[in-house]
């Protein structure tokens, strides 16, 4: 199974770059923050009904708060990523 990683980070902090976010930025002319927040919201909607869509969750340790996991890398299937791409297209198709 092919997978896609999504950064789950606290708002107001620097965001890690990830392929789906960069794709949304480039396709729809979004800022990194807007792309990330939209992707995160769409994923949250999907996992509300199906939590198993998150295949893996890896904590990101920070130097400023050692031992506290505020950020994570989430692994989803490419099928789930394609659902998010479709929703992004529906929302931002006028921006493309």
mmCIF file of C-alpha atoms in Angstrom:
data_model
loop_
_atom_site.group_PDB
_atom_site.id
_atom_site.type_symbol
_atom_site.label_atom_id
_atom_site.label_comp_id
_atom_site.label_asym_id
_atom_site.label_seq_id
_atom_site.Cartn_x
_atom_site.Cartn_y
_atom_site.Cartn_z
ATOM 1 C CA UNK A 1 0.000 0.000 0.000
ATOM 2 C CA UNK A 2 1.290 3.431 -0.910
ATOM 3 C CA UNK A 3 1.039 6.027 1.808
ATOM 4 C CA UNK A 4 1.192 9.776 2.330
ATOM 5 C CA UNK A 5 2.503 11.619 5.392
ATOM 6 C CA UNK A 6 0.781 14.693 6.790
ATOM 7 C CA UNK A 7 2.211 16.958 9.466
ATOM 8 C CA UNK A 8 -0.114 17.494 12.397
ATOM 9 C CA UNK A 9 1.228 20.583 14.103
ATOM 10 C CA UNK A 10 0.111 23.207 16.538
ATOM 11 C CA UNK A 11 -1.113 26.371 14.889
ATOM 12 C CA UNK A 12 1.000 29.457 15.432
ATOM 13 C CA UNK A 13 4.234 27.499 15.090
ATOM 14 C CA UNK A 14 6.470 26.739 12.150
ATOM 15 C CA UNK A 15 5.062 24.019 9.952
ATOM 16 C CA UNK A 16 7.023 21.169 8.490
ATOM 17 C CA UNK A 17 6.901 20.857 4.730
ATOM 18 C CA UNK A 18 5.123 17.824 3.308
ATOM 19 C CA UNK A 19 4.233 16.818 -0.231
ATOM 20 C CA UNK A 20 0.439 17.136 -0.045
ATOM 21 C CA UNK A 21 0.701 20.622 1.455
ATOM 22 C CA UNK A 22 3.213 21.763 -1.162
ATOM 23 C CA UNK A 23 0.987 20.318 -3.888
ATOM 24 C CA UNK A 24 -2.003 22.298 -2.576
ATOM 25 C CA UNK A 25 0.095 25.472 -2.349
ATOM 26 C CA UNK A 26 1.317 25.146 -5.923
ATOM 27 C CA UNK A 27 -1.979 24.012 -7.436
ATOM 28 C CA UNK A 28 -4.276 26.532 -5.763
ATOM 29 C CA UNK A 29 -1.942 29.432 -4.908
ATOM 30 C CA UNK A 30 -2.433 28.983 -1.164
ATOM 31 C CA UNK A 31 -0.070 29.954 1.607
ATOM 32 C CA UNK A 32 1.514 27.064 3.452
ATOM 33 C CA UNK A 33 -0.618 27.813 6.520
ATOM 34 C CA UNK A 34 -3.889 27.937 4.533
ATOM 35 C CA UNK A 35 -3.054 24.713 2.695
ATOM 36 C CA UNK A 36 -2.083 22.958 5.929
ATOM 37 C CA UNK A 37 -5.148 24.145 7.843
ATOM 38 C CA UNK A 38 -7.479 23.048 5.043
ATOM 39 C CA UNK A 39 -5.816 19.636 4.734
ATOM 40 C CA UNK A 40 -5.962 19.171 8.495
ATOM 41 C CA UNK A 41 -9.650 20.130 8.628
ATOM 42 C CA UNK A 42 -10.504 17.777 5.766
ATOM 43 C CA UNK A 43 -8.601 14.930 7.401
ATOM 44 C CA UNK A 44 -10.339 15.559 10.718
ATOM 45 C CA UNK A 45 -13.709 15.314 8.950
ATOM 46 C CA UNK A 46 -12.687 11.996 7.404
ATOM 47 C CA UNK A 47 -11.338 10.431 10.587
ATOM 48 C CA UNK A 48 -14.371 11.461 12.625
ATOM 49 C CA UNK A 49 -16.258 8.690 10.835
ATOM 50 C CA UNK A 50 -13.283 6.395 10.281
ATOM 51 C CA UNK A 51 -10.409 6.788 12.804
ATOM 52 C CA UNK A 52 -8.589 3.826 11.231
ATOM 53 C CA UNK A 53 -7.728 6.052 8.246
ATOM 54 C CA UNK A 54 -4.723 7.156 10.306
ATOM 55 C CA UNK A 55 -2.365 4.254 9.667
ATOM 56 C CA UNK A 56 0.447 5.525 11.878
ATOM 57 C CA UNK A 57 1.161 8.472 14.165
ATOM 58 C CA UNK A 58 4.761 9.388 15.000
ATOM 59 C CA UNK A 59 5.573 12.106 17.541
ATOM 60 C CA UNK A 60 7.911 14.939 16.667
ATOM 61 C CA UNK A 61 10.117 15.846 19.602
ATOM 62 C CA UNK A 62 11.151 19.459 19.889
ATOM 63 C CA UNK A 63 14.145 21.029 21.574
ATOM 64 C CA UNK A 64 12.018 23.701 23.237
ATOM 65 C CA UNK A 65 9.666 21.226 24.899
ATOM 66 C CA UNK A 66 11.491 17.920 25.344
ATOM 67 C CA UNK A 67 9.202 15.074 26.340
ATOM 68 C CA UNK A 68 6.074 16.871 25.124
ATOM 69 C CA UNK A 69 4.594 15.655 21.861
ATOM 70 C CA UNK A 70 2.590 18.527 20.374
ATOM 71 C CA UNK A 71 3.340 17.697 16.771
ATOM 72 C CA UNK A 72 3.026 14.433 14.877
ATOM 73 C CA UNK A 73 3.540 12.906 11.466
ATOM 74 C CA UNK A 74 0.372 11.101 10.416
ATOM 75 C CA UNK A 75 0.470 8.374 7.790
ATOM 76 C CA UNK A 76 -2.594 7.867 5.609
ATOM 77 C CA UNK A 77 -3.196 5.764 2.534
ATOM 78 C CA UNK A 78 -2.850 7.318 -0.892
ATOM 79 C CA UNK A 79 -6.577 6.615 -1.313
ATOM 80 C CA UNK A 80 -7.332 8.867 1.673
ATOM 81 C CA UNK A 81 -4.922 11.485 0.293
ATOM 82 C CA UNK A 82 -6.823 11.359 -3.003
ATOM 83 C CA UNK A 83 -10.082 12.054 -1.151
ATOM 84 C CA UNK A 84 -8.405 15.113 0.355
ATOM 85 C CA UNK A 85 -7.154 16.177 -3.098
ATOM 86 C CA UNK A 86 -10.713 15.896 -4.431
ATOM 87 C CA UNK A 87 -12.067 18.012 -1.583
ATOM 88 C CA UNK A 88 -9.329 20.618 -2.137
ATOM 89 C CA UNK A 89 -10.298 20.773 -5.806
ATOM 90 C CA UNK A 90 -13.954 21.252 -4.898
ATOM 91 C CA UNK A 91 -13.096 24.065 -2.496
ATOM 92 C CA UNK A 92 -10.402 25.873 -4.482
ATOM 93 C CA UNK A 93 -11.082 25.027 -8.136
ATOM 94 C CA UNK A 94 -11.597 28.722 -8.915
ATOM 95 C CA UNK A 95 -8.026 29.397 -7.673
ATOM 96 C CA UNK A 96 -6.382 26.890 -10.023
#
